Each structure stands twice: as structure tokens, then as C-alpha cells.
């Protein structure tokens, strides 16, 4: 689950990480009021208006703008709110901006120049640990830095059992070229950031830029936060931050029915009980000349209601030319599943694509009999290969 910048920053702040403060606004009038409040709190007329969408690269797309007065903040907010913001990370048509963050300007001049760093923390499944990736050359061109000067991007592996050790946080601050007060602040920043990452069961934190202000404070100016869906049950307060308007409507529907659904690019929809069997089924489809349109695990209780919900979700994808239902009856009885398929057929009404049902395990033969005798355009199979051949046959027409 992804958070908006303003939500990510609140999460960081709750762990003591210093952030660029701001106030969320949904109208230009709210933006003016927010800018006045910012002026009062931080004694500066300037503020930054930042589009809140689930995509980065907003600065490049015109979604981050400096305002030099509360009135101007209102004008800029008026321009940004309601726009389809296009960035390198949005779909081609862009994303609708529903909220802006009115943030304090933190790039003011002082004893030294402000400096932008890049710091991210993520779970590296290959290495089996968390890693901190960081660079002294942060800011909007970090992709170019990674490509052209990869030696300027550093990596620190964190042992999940030992956690972040103090010398590692010190190494980060050192490699970022800091000294004195800024060095101390950075060590503290990295430690708190890591505590926030572990404490929220996150899978990604990306702070770009992490800013050294001209008076040597270290603050998070941006926060891209992705949380591990499997850890969300431990954080109802974070789960509550979900913005479904930013998510794919089909994913949202699948989640409300508690189905594990991942859309893919192929033409054969699959409905399977168990993730391992689902993977094997996707291989089977591929081997028989098709391409899986999705991964869908209906879970252990493949009852009629779940079969129907899953069928509806699969059918939302216009690329689906056939559906393969592959169920292993362990605890679940195949005749029940078969009846579920027949029932779903009647309730949904018109299912425009052929459906192949392979049932194996408890009462498999009885299940196949129900399918075969239903009189519907459903093909029953018992063996894996039989199902594969049927997929091939229906795809070839
Ligand atoms: P992103 O483009 O989606 O990653 O959005 P960011 O939050 O990273 O903002 C983009 C850029 O806006 C930053 O890299 C900064 O250069 C600039 N920016 C952000 N906050 C401020 C600010 O307070 N003052 C000024 N002058 N620039 C800012
Ligand atoms: Mn950024």
C-alpha cells in the first residue's frame, strides 16, 4: 500500500524524524489559509505547493511550485488542483490532483548553501536484508546520477537481526560528506528513519530530497512510503490512510472480497485455490500456447460466492478469451465447487468466454459430472494435461 507524501511525512514525524512541515488543502481558499498559517508559524511569506498523487517526478511535471505570498499560494493551488498531472511515473494521461500540500519553504539562504541528498530504505529479497541506498547527489536528477555516476550511489546492508548499528548510521553521514552539527543530525536522522521503517512494516522509504538546510538541520523534504500489505493488520491506523481513489478499481474490488488478484497482460483468466497451484497453472497456460491474464488465488474456501466474485473480477479484463478454473479439493469438495461454478454461471448471466474447469481431489469425478451435465459452455477436466489441451483447443477456436 502506498501513502501520499503528507501521510508519509506524518508517519516519519511520529518517529521523531524531522520533516518539511506542511498543511493539506483541497481548495484554493484552504491553500490561502494554510499559507497564512505557515507564514505565522515559520515567519516566512514563501511556501511550496505540492501536488499529492501516488507518483514521483512531480517537480518535473509542474506539480511542485514555489509561492511568494499566501495570495500566490492560492493561485498556484487553483492551477494544480484538478489538473491531470503527468510525470515520468504516471500513466500517459496523468493522474488527477485532488489535494495539495502547502509546505514551508526550506531552501532559504543562510550560513551555507542548502544541499539535497538521496536516502532510501528497502527490503532486498535477494540479499535477505534491508538496505539503505544513499547518495550525496540527491534531487530531481537522481536517476541520471545512478546511470552516469553509479559510484556516487552507496549501499549499506542491514542485518535484520542486529538492526541498524550506530557505526552504519555514522558511515552514511560520513559518505554524504557531512561534518560538525550536520553530521550529528544526519546520524540521528538515519537512525530514526530506520526505526520508522521497521516499526511500520514498510517495504520502501524514499526520501528525495533529504535536505541539509543552510543552518545545518537535516530534514525530509519528500517522502515516498510503501507499506507491506502483509503487515498492515498490525497497523490499523496506517491501513486507515489508504486512498482507494489512487488504486486500480479492480484491485480494490478484489481486496474487498479478500481475493489475492494480480492482473497480468495475457488472455487466459485463471482462478485457482492456493498460490503454489496458481503458479503452476500459469506455467501450464503458457506451455499450452496461452498467456495468463492474471494471478488469482481464491483461497481455501472456494465456495459458490467466492467463485462468483472471482469470475466477475476476471471478466472485467477485456483481454480474457478463456477462463481456466483449477481447483484442488483437499478440504473443499469438488462437487461443491462445481455447483458453485454452475450457480455463478446462472447469477452472472452471460459469460462471454469459454470456461474450463479442472477439479482434482475429493469428489473430483462427481464434480466433473456436474459440470458435464450442466448443459453450459463449460468444459470439465480431471487431469492437468486434459485441462491444458482444452485451453489450447478453445483458444484456437
Ligand atoms: P518529486 O519531484 O515528486 O520528487 O517532488 P519533491 O517533493 O521531491 O519536490 C521536487 C523538488 O522541488 C525538490 O527536489 C526541490 O528542488 C523542490 N522543492 C521542494 N521543497 C522546496 C522548498 O521548500 N523550497 C524550494 N525552493 N524548493 C523546494
Ligand atoms: Mn522527490
CSV table of C-alpha atoms and ligand atoms in Angstrom, one decimal:
chain,number,residue,atom,x,y,z
A,1,UNK,CA,0.0,0.0,0.0
A,2,UNK,CA,1.3,3.4,-1.0
A,3,UNK,CA,1.0,6.6,1.1
A,4,UNK,CA,0.8,10.1,0.0
A,5,UNK,CA,3.7,12.4,0.7
A,6,UNK,CA,1.8,14.2,3.5
A,7,UNK,CA,0.9,10.9,5.1
A,8,UNK,CA,4.4,9.5,4.8
A,9,UNK,CA,5.8,12.7,6.4
A,10,UNK,CA,3.4,12.3,9.4
A,11,UNK,CA,4.5,8.8,9.8
A,12,UNK,CA,8.2,9.8,9.9
A,13,UNK,CA,7.4,12.7,12.3
A,14,UNK,CA,5.7,10.2,14.7
A,15,UNK,CA,9.2,8.5,15.0
A,16,UNK,CA,10.9,11.9,15.6
A,17,UNK,CA,12.3,12.3,12.0
A,18,UNK,CA,12.5,16.0,11.1
A,19,UNK,CA,10.3,16.9,8.1
A,20,UNK,CA,9.4,19.9,5.9
A,21,UNK,CA,6.2,20.8,7.7
A,22,UNK,CA,3.0,21.5,5.7
A,23,UNK,CA,-0.8,21.6,5.7
A,24,UNK,CA,-3.0,19.7,3.3
A,25,UNK,CA,-5.6,21.7,1.2
A,26,UNK,CA,-8.3,20.6,-1.1
A,27,UNK,CA,-9.4,24.1,-2.4
A,28,UNK,CA,-7.6,27.3,-3.2
A,29,UNK,CA,-9.2,29.0,-0.2
A,30,UNK,CA,-7.9,26.3,2.0
A,31,UNK,CA,-4.5,26.8,0.4
A,32,UNK,CA,-4.5,30.5,1.2
A,33,UNK,CA,-5.5,29.8,4.8
A,34,UNK,CA,-2.7,27.2,5.0
A,35,UNK,CA,-0.1,29.6,3.6
A,36,UNK,CA,-1.1,32.2,6.2
A,37,UNK,CA,-0.8,29.7,8.9
A,38,UNK,CA,2.7,28.6,7.6
A,39,UNK,CA,3.6,32.3,7.5
A,40,UNK,CA,2.6,32.7,11.1
A,41,UNK,CA,4.4,29.5,12.3
A,42,UNK,CA,7.6,29.9,10.3
A,43,UNK,CA,7.8,33.7,9.8
A,44,UNK,CA,8.2,33.5,6.0
A,45,UNK,CA,5.9,34.6,3.2
A,46,UNK,CA,7.2,31.8,0.9
A,47,UNK,CA,5.8,28.4,0.8
A,48,UNK,CA,5.8,25.4,-1.6
A,49,UNK,CA,2.6,24.0,-3.2
A,50,UNK,CA,3.0,20.2,-3.8
A,51,UNK,CA,0.5,18.0,-5.7
A,52,UNK,CA,-0.4,14.9,-3.7
A,53,UNK,CA,-0.6,11.9,-6.1
A,54,UNK,CA,0.8,8.4,-5.8
A,55,UNK,CA,3.6,9.1,-8.2
A,56,UNK,CA,7.0,10.7,-8.1
A,57,UNK,CA,8.6,13.1,-10.5
A,58,UNK,CA,6.0,15.8,-9.7
A,59,UNK,CA,8.6,18.6,-9.7
A,60,UNK,CA,9.4,17.8,-13.4
A,61,UNK,CA,5.7,17.7,-14.3
A,62,UNK,CA,4.9,21.0,-12.8
A,63,UNK,CA,3.3,19.6,-9.6
A,64,UNK,CA,5.7,21.4,-7.2
A,65,UNK,CA,5.8,25.2,-7.2
A,66,UNK,CA,7.1,28.0,-5.0
A,67,UNK,CA,4.7,30.7,-3.9
A,68,UNK,CA,6.0,34.0,-2.6
A,69,UNK,CA,2.8,35.1,-0.8
A,70,UNK,CA,-0.4,33.5,0.5
A,71,UNK,CA,-2.3,35.0,-2.4
A,72,UNK,CA,0.0,33.4,-4.9
A,73,UNK,CA,-0.3,30.2,-3.0
A,74,UNK,CA,-4.0,30.3,-3.7
A,75,UNK,CA,-3.4,30.9,-7.4
A,76,UNK,CA,-1.0,28.1,-7.7
A,77,UNK,CA,-3.2,25.7,-5.8
A,78,UNK,CA,-6.1,26.7,-8.1
A,79,UNK,CA,-3.9,25.7,-11.1
A,80,UNK,CA,-2.7,22.4,-9.7
A,81,UNK,CA,-5.9,21.2,-8.0
A,82,UNK,CA,-8.0,19.3,-10.6
A,83,UNK,CA,-5.2,19.0,-13.1
A,84,UNK,CA,-4.2,15.8,-14.8
A,85,UNK,CA,-0.6,15.8,-13.6
A,86,UNK,CA,1.8,14.0,-16.0
A,87,UNK,CA,5.2,12.8,-14.7
A,88,UNK,CA,7.6,10.1,-15.8
A,89,UNK,CA,5.9,7.8,-13.2
A,90,UNK,CA,2.2,8.4,-14.0
A,91,UNK,CA,0.1,6.7,-16.8
A,92,UNK,CA,0.3,8.7,-20.1
A,93,UNK,CA,-2.9,10.5,-19.4
A,94,UNK,CA,-1.6,11.7,-16.0
A,95,UNK,CA,-3.2,11.5,-12.5
A,96,UNK,CA,-6.0,13.7,-11.2
A,97,UNK,CA,-4.8,16.0,-8.4
A,98,UNK,CA,-7.3,16.1,-5.5
A,99,UNK,CA,-5.1,17.6,-2.8
A,100,UNK,CA,-2.1,19.8,-2.4
A,101,UNK,CA,0.4,20.1,0.4
A,102,UNK,CA,1.2,23.6,1.4
A,103,UNK,CA,4.7,23.3,2.8
A,104,UNK,CA,7.1,25.6,4.5
A,105,UNK,CA,9.9,26.8,2.2
A,106,UNK,CA,13.1,25.1,3.5
A,107,UNK,CA,15.6,26.2,0.8
A,108,UNK,CA,16.2,29.7,2.3
A,109,UNK,CA,19.8,31.0,2.2
A,110,UNK,CA,22.0,31.2,5.3
A,111,UNK,CA,25.4,30.4,6.6
A,112,UNK,CA,25.9,27.7,3.9
A,113,UNK,CA,24.0,26.5,0.8
A,114,UNK,CA,21.2,24.0,1.3
A,115,UNK,CA,22.1,20.6,-0.1
A,116,UNK,CA,19.9,17.8,-1.4
A,117,UNK,CA,20.7,14.2,-0.6
A,118,UNK,CA,19.0,10.9,-1.6
A,119,UNK,CA,18.2,8.3,1.1
A,120,UNK,CA,16.1,5.2,0.7
A,121,UNK,CA,15.5,2.1,2.7
A,122,UNK,CA,14.0,-1.0,1.1
A,123,UNK,CA,13.8,-4.8,1.6
A,124,UNK,CA,16.2,-6.5,-0.6
A,125,UNK,CA,14.8,-10.0,-1.0
A,126,UNK,CA,17.8,-11.3,-2.9
A,127,UNK,CA,20.2,-10.4,-0.1
A,128,UNK,CA,17.6,-11.3,2.6
A,129,UNK,CA,18.1,-8.0,4.4
A,130,UNK,CA,17.1,-4.3,4.4
A,131,UNK,CA,19.4,-1.9,2.6
A,132,UNK,CA,19.9,1.8,2.8
A,133,UNK,CA,20.7,3.3,-0.6
A,134,UNK,CA,22.0,6.8,-0.4
A,135,UNK,CA,23.8,9.5,-2.5
A,136,UNK,CA,25.2,12.9,-1.9
A,137,UNK,CA,23.8,13.9,-5.3
A,138,UNK,CA,20.0,13.8,-4.4
A,139,UNK,CA,17.3,15.9,-6.0
A,140,UNK,CA,15.3,15.6,-9.2
A,141,UNK,CA,18.0,14.0,-11.3
A,142,UNK,CA,18.8,11.0,-9.1
A,143,UNK,CA,18.1,8.6,-12.0
A,144,UNK,CA,20.8,10.3,-14.1
A,145,UNK,CA,23.2,10.1,-11.1
A,146,UNK,CA,22.6,6.4,-10.8
A,147,UNK,CA,23.1,5.9,-14.5
A,148,UNK,CA,26.1,8.1,-15.2
A,149,UNK,CA,28.0,8.2,-11.9
A,150,UNK,CA,27.0,4.9,-10.1
A,151,UNK,CA,30.0,5.3,-7.8
A,152,UNK,CA,28.1,8.3,-6.2
A,153,UNK,CA,25.4,5.9,-5.0
A,154,UNK,CA,26.2,3.9,-1.8
A,155,UNK,CA,24.6,0.9,-0.3
A,156,UNK,CA,24.5,-0.3,3.3
A,157,UNK,CA,23.2,-3.7,4.1
A,158,UNK,CA,21.4,-4.0,7.5
A,159,UNK,CA,21.3,-7.4,9.2
A,160,UNK,CA,17.6,-7.8,10.1
A,161,UNK,CA,18.5,-9.4,13.5
A,162,UNK,CA,21.1,-6.9,14.6
A,163,UNK,CA,19.3,-3.9,13.2
A,164,UNK,CA,21.0,-0.7,12.1
A,165,UNK,CA,24.2,-0.4,14.2
A,166,UNK,CA,25.5,3.1,15.2
A,167,UNK,CA,28.6,2.8,13.1
A,168,UNK,CA,26.5,2.2,10.0
A,169,UNK,CA,24.5,5.4,10.6
A,170,UNK,CA,27.8,7.2,11.1
A,171,UNK,CA,29.1,5.8,7.8
A,172,UNK,CA,26.1,7.2,5.9
A,173,UNK,CA,26.7,10.7,7.3
A,174,UNK,CA,30.4,10.4,6.6
A,175,UNK,CA,29.9,9.3,3.0
A,176,UNK,CA,27.4,12.1,2.4
A,177,UNK,CA,30.4,14.4,3.2
A,178,UNK,CA,28.9,15.9,6.4
A,179,UNK,CA,30.8,17.2,9.4
A,180,UNK,CA,30.0,19.0,12.7
A,181,UNK,CA,26.4,19.6,13.6
A,182,UNK,CA,25.0,18.4,10.2
A,183,UNK,CA,26.9,15.1,10.7
A,184,UNK,CA,25.3,14.5,14.1
A,185,UNK,CA,21.9,15.5,12.8
A,186,UNK,CA,22.3,13.0,9.9
A,187,UNK,CA,23.3,10.1,12.2
A,188,UNK,CA,20.1,10.8,14.3
A,189,UNK,CA,18.0,11.2,11.1
A,190,UNK,CA,19.1,7.9,9.7
A,191,UNK,CA,18.5,6.0,13.0
A,192,UNK,CA,15.0,7.4,13.4
A,193,UNK,CA,14.2,6.8,9.8
A,194,UNK,CA,15.3,3.2,10.1
A,195,UNK,CA,13.2,2.8,13.3
A,196,UNK,CA,10.2,4.2,11.4
A,197,UNK,CA,10.8,1.7,8.5
A,198,UNK,CA,10.9,-1.3,10.8
A,199,UNK,CA,8.2,-0.1,13.1
A,200,UNK,CA,5.7,0.5,10.3
A,201,UNK,CA,6.5,-2.8,8.4
A,202,UNK,CA,7.4,-0.7,5.4
A,203,UNK,CA,8.8,-2.2,2.1
A,204,UNK,CA,10.1,1.1,0.8
A,205,UNK,CA,11.0,4.6,2.1
A,206,UNK,CA,12.4,7.0,-0.4
A,207,UNK,CA,13.5,10.4,0.9
A,208,UNK,CA,14.5,12.6,-2.1
A,209,UNK,CA,15.5,15.1,-1.3
A,210,UNK,CA,16.7,14.8,2.2
A,211,UNK,CA,17.9,18.3,2.8
A,212,UNK,CA,20.7,19.8,4.8
A,213,UNK,CA,19.4,23.3,5.4
A,214,UNK,CA,21.6,26.4,5.4
A,215,UNK,CA,21.6,26.2,9.2
A,216,UNK,CA,22.7,22.6,9.3
A,217,UNK,CA,19.4,20.8,10.0
A,218,UNK,CA,18.6,17.6,8.3
A,219,UNK,CA,15.0,17.2,7.1
A,220,UNK,CA,12.9,15.1,4.9
A,221,UNK,CA,11.5,17.3,2.1
A,222,UNK,CA,9.8,14.4,0.3
A,223,UNK,CA,8.6,11.0,1.5
A,224,UNK,CA,7.6,8.1,-0.7
A,225,UNK,CA,6.4,5.4,1.5
A,226,UNK,CA,5.2,1.9,0.6
A,227,UNK,CA,3.9,-0.4,3.3
A,228,UNK,CA,3.9,-4.2,3.2
A,229,UNK,CA,0.3,-5.3,2.8
A,230,UNK,CA,1.0,-8.4,4.8
A,231,UNK,CA,2.0,-6.3,7.8
A,232,UNK,CA,-1.0,-3.9,7.6
A,233,UNK,CA,-3.2,-5.9,10.0
A,234,UNK,CA,-0.8,-4.8,12.8
A,235,UNK,CA,-1.3,-1.1,11.9
A,236,UNK,CA,-5.0,-0.2,11.6
A,237,UNK,CA,-4.1,3.4,11.9
A,238,UNK,CA,-1.9,3.2,8.8
A,239,UNK,CA,-4.4,1.0,6.9
A,240,UNK,CA,-6.9,3.8,7.5
A,241,UNK,CA,-4.7,6.1,5.4
A,242,UNK,CA,-5.5,4.0,2.2
A,243,UNK,CA,-6.6,6.2,-0.7
A,244,UNK,CA,-8.6,3.9,-2.9
A,245,UNK,CA,-9.1,6.7,-5.5
A,246,UNK,CA,-5.4,6.2,-6.3
A,247,UNK,CA,-5.7,2.5,-6.7
A,248,UNK,CA,-6.9,0.3,-9.6
A,249,UNK,CA,-10.7,-0.2,-9.1
A,250,UNK,CA,-10.3,-4.0,-9.9
A,251,UNK,CA,-7.6,-4.4,-7.2
A,252,UNK,CA,-9.9,-2.5,-4.8
A,253,UNK,CA,-12.8,-4.9,-5.5
A,254,UNK,CA,-10.6,-8.0,-5.2
A,255,UNK,CA,-9.4,-6.8,-1.8
A,256,UNK,CA,-12.9,-6.2,-0.6
A,257,UNK,CA,-13.7,-9.8,-1.4
A,258,UNK,CA,-10.5,-10.9,0.2
A,259,UNK,CA,-9.1,-12.4,-3.1
A,260,UNK,CA,-5.5,-12.4,-4.0
A,261,UNK,CA,-5.6,-10.9,-7.5
A,262,UNK,CA,-2.7,-9.6,-9.7
A,263,UNK,CA,-3.5,-8.5,-13.2
A,264,UNK,CA,-1.2,-9.6,-16.0
A,265,UNK,CA,-1.1,-9.0,-19.7
A,266,UNK,CA,-2.3,-12.3,-21.2
A,267,UNK,CA,-5.6,-13.7,-22.5
A,268,UNK,CA,-6.4,-16.7,-20.2
A,269,UNK,CA,-8.0,-15.8,-16.9
A,270,UNK,CA,-7.2,-18.2,-14.0
A,271,UNK,CA,-9.0,-19.0,-10.8
A,272,UNK,CA,-7.1,-21.3,-8.5
A,273,UNK,CA,-7.0,-22.3,-4.9
A,274,UNK,CA,-3.6,-21.9,-3.4
A,275,UNK,CA,-0.7,-19.7,-4.5
A,276,UNK,CA,1.6,-22.6,-5.5
A,277,UNK,CA,-1.1,-24.2,-7.7
A,278,UNK,CA,-1.8,-20.8,-9.2
A,279,UNK,CA,1.9,-20.5,-10.2
A,280,UNK,CA,1.9,-24.0,-11.7
A,281,UNK,CA,-1.4,-23.2,-13.5
A,282,UNK,CA,0.2,-20.1,-15.1
A,283,UNK,CA,3.1,-22.2,-16.3
A,284,UNK,CA,0.6,-24.7,-17.7
A,285,UNK,CA,-1.3,-22.0,-19.6
A,286,UNK,CA,2.0,-20.7,-21.1
A,287,UNK,CA,3.0,-24.2,-22.2
A,288,UNK,CA,-0.3,-24.8,-23.9
A,289,UNK,CA,0.2,-21.6,-26.0
A,290,UNK,CA,-1.8,-19.1,-24.0
A,291,UNK,CA,-0.7,-16.2,-21.7
A,292,UNK,CA,-2.1,-15.9,-18.2
A,293,UNK,CA,-4.3,-12.8,-17.8
A,294,UNK,CA,-4.0,-12.8,-14.1
A,295,UNK,CA,-2.9,-14.5,-10.9
A,296,UNK,CA,-5.9,-15.2,-8.7
A,297,UNK,CA,-5.9,-17.3,-5.5
A,298,UNK,CA,-9.4,-17.8,-4.2
A,299,UNK,CA,-8.1,-19.4,-1.1
A,300,UNK,CA,-9.0,-22.5,0.8
A,301,UNK,CA,-12.8,-22.0,0.8
A,302,UNK,CA,-13.6,-21.9,-2.9
A,303,UNK,CA,-17.4,-21.7,-2.2
A,304,UNK,CA,-20.0,-20.5,-4.7
A,305,UNK,CA,-19.9,-16.9,-3.6
A,306,UNK,CA,-16.1,-16.7,-3.9
A,307,UNK,CA,-16.2,-18.4,-7.3
A,308,UNK,CA,-18.8,-15.9,-8.5
A,309,UNK,CA,-16.8,-12.9,-7.1
A,310,UNK,CA,-13.6,-14.1,-8.7
A,311,UNK,CA,-15.4,-14.8,-12.0
A,312,UNK,CA,-16.8,-11.2,-12.1
A,313,UNK,CA,-13.3,-9.8,-11.4
A,314,UNK,CA,-11.6,-11.9,-14.1
A,315,UNK,CA,-14.3,-10.8,-16.6
A,316,UNK,CA,-13.6,-7.1,-16.1
A,317,UNK,CA,-10.4,-7.6,-18.2
A,318,UNK,CA,-11.4,-7.3,-21.8
A,319,UNK,CA,-8.4,-9.3,-23.0
A,320,UNK,CA,-9.6,-12.5,-21.4
A,321,UNK,CA,-10.5,-15.1,-24.1
A,322,UNK,CA,-10.9,-18.1,-21.8
A,323,UNK,CA,-11.0,-18.9,-18.1
A,324,UNK,CA,-9.3,-21.8,-16.5
A,325,UNK,CA,-10.5,-22.8,-13.1
A,326,UNK,CA,-8.1,-25.2,-11.5
A,327,UNK,CA,-9.2,-26.4,-8.0
A,328,UNK,CA,-7.6,-29.0,-5.8
A,329,UNK,CA,-10.2,-30.4,-3.4
A,330,UNK,CA,-8.4,-31.1,-0.2
A,331,UNK,CA,-10.8,-29.9,2.5
A,332,UNK,CA,-13.0,-28.2,-0.1
A,333,UNK,CA,-15.2,-30.8,-2.0
A,334,UNK,CA,-15.0,-30.7,-5.8
A,335,UNK,CA,-18.8,-31.2,-6.3
A,336,UNK,CA,-19.4,-28.1,-4.2
A,337,UNK,CA,-17.0,-26.1,-6.3
A,338,UNK,CA,-18.6,-27.5,-9.5
A,339,UNK,CA,-22.0,-26.5,-8.2
A,340,UNK,CA,-20.5,-23.0,-7.4
A,341,UNK,CA,-19.4,-22.6,-11.0
A,342,UNK,CA,-22.8,-23.6,-12.3
A,343,UNK,CA,-24.5,-21.2,-9.9
A,344,UNK,CA,-22.2,-18.4,-10.8
A,345,UNK,CA,-22.9,-19.0,-14.4
A,346,UNK,CA,-26.6,-18.5,-13.8
A,347,UNK,CA,-26.3,-15.5,-11.5
A,348,UNK,CA,-23.8,-13.6,-13.7
A,349,UNK,CA,-25.9,-14.4,-16.7
A,350,UNK,CA,-23.9,-14.0,-19.8
A,351,UNK,CA,-20.3,-15.3,-19.6
A,352,UNK,CA,-19.0,-14.5,-23.0
A,353,UNK,CA,-15.9,-16.7,-22.9
A,354,UNK,CA,-15.4,-20.5,-22.6
A,355,UNK,CA,-14.7,-21.8,-19.1
A,356,UNK,CA,-12.5,-24.8,-18.5
A,357,UNK,CA,-12.9,-26.4,-15.0
A,358,UNK,CA,-10.3,-28.8,-13.8
A,359,UNK,CA,-11.2,-30.4,-10.5
A,360,UNK,CA,-9.0,-32.8,-8.7
A,361,UNK,CA,-9.1,-34.3,-5.2
A,362,UNK,CA,-12.1,-35.0,-3.1
A,363,UNK,CA,-15.2,-36.0,-5.2
A,364,UNK,CA,-13.4,-34.9,-8.4
A,365,UNK,CA,-15.4,-37.3,-10.6
A,366,UNK,CA,-18.7,-36.1,-9.1
A,367,UNK,CA,-17.6,-32.5,-9.8
A,368,UNK,CA,-16.8,-33.3,-13.4
A,369,UNK,CA,-20.2,-35.0,-13.8
A,370,UNK,CA,-22.0,-31.9,-12.5
A,371,UNK,CA,-20.1,-29.7,-15.0
A,372,UNK,CA,-20.6,-32.0,-17.9
A,373,UNK,CA,-24.3,-32.4,-17.3
A,374,UNK,CA,-25.0,-28.7,-16.6
A,375,UNK,CA,-25.6,-28.0,-20.3
A,376,UNK,CA,-23.5,-24.9,-20.1
A,377,UNK,CA,-20.5,-23.9,-22.2
A,378,UNK,CA,-18.2,-25.3,-19.5
A,379,UNK,CA,-15.5,-27.9,-20.2
A,380,UNK,CA,-14.7,-30.3,-17.4
A,381,UNK,CA,-11.3,-31.9,-16.9
A,382,UNK,CA,-9.7,-34.1,-14.2
A,383,UNK,CA,-6.1,-34.4,-15.4
A,384,UNK,CA,-3.8,-31.4,-15.7
A,385,UNK,CA,-2.9,-32.2,-19.3
A,386,UNK,CA,-6.6,-32.6,-20.2
A,387,UNK,CA,-7.1,-29.0,-19.0
A,388,UNK,CA,-4.1,-27.8,-20.9
A,389,UNK,CA,-5.4,-29.4,-24.1
A,390,UNK,CA,-8.8,-27.8,-23.6
A,391,UNK,CA,-7.2,-24.4,-23.2
A,392,UNK,CA,-5.3,-24.9,-26.4
A,393,UNK,CA,-8.5,-26.1,-28.2
A,394,UNK,CA,-10.7,-23.2,-27.1
A,395,UNK,CA,-8.0,-20.6,-27.9
A,396,UNK,CA,-7.7,-21.9,-31.4
A,397,UNK,CA,-11.4,-21.6,-31.8
B,1,LIG,P1,9.1,15.0,-6.7
B,1,LIG,O1,9.5,15.8,-7.9
B,1,LIG,O2,7.7,14.3,-6.9
B,1,LIG,O3,10.1,14.1,-6.2
B,1,LIG,O4,8.8,16.1,-5.5
B,1,LIG,P2,9.7,16.7,-4.4
B,1,LIG,O5,8.9,16.8,-3.1
B,1,LIG,O6,11.0,15.9,-4.3
B,1,LIG,O7,10.0,18.1,-4.9
B,1,LIG,C1,10.7,18.4,-6.1
B,1,LIG,C2,11.7,19.5,-5.9
B,1,LIG,O8,11.1,20.7,-5.5
B,1,LIG,C3,12.8,19.2,-4.9
B,1,LIG,O9,13.8,18.4,-5.4
B,1,LIG,C4,13.2,20.6,-4.6
B,1,LIG,O10,14.2,21.0,-5.5
B,1,LIG,C5,12.0,21.5,-4.8
B,1,LIG,N1,11.5,21.9,-3.5
B,1,LIG,C6,10.8,21.1,-2.6
B,1,LIG,N2,10.6,21.8,-1.5
B,1,LIG,C7,11.1,23.0,-1.7
B,1,LIG,C8,11.2,24.2,-0.9
B,1,LIG,O11,10.8,24.3,0.3
B,1,LIG,N3,11.8,25.3,-1.4
B,1,LIG,C9,12.3,25.3,-2.7
B,1,LIG,N4,12.8,26.4,-3.2
B,1,LIG,N5,12.2,24.2,-3.5
B,1,LIG,C10,11.6,23.1,-3.0
B,2,LIG,MN1,11.2,13.8,-4.6
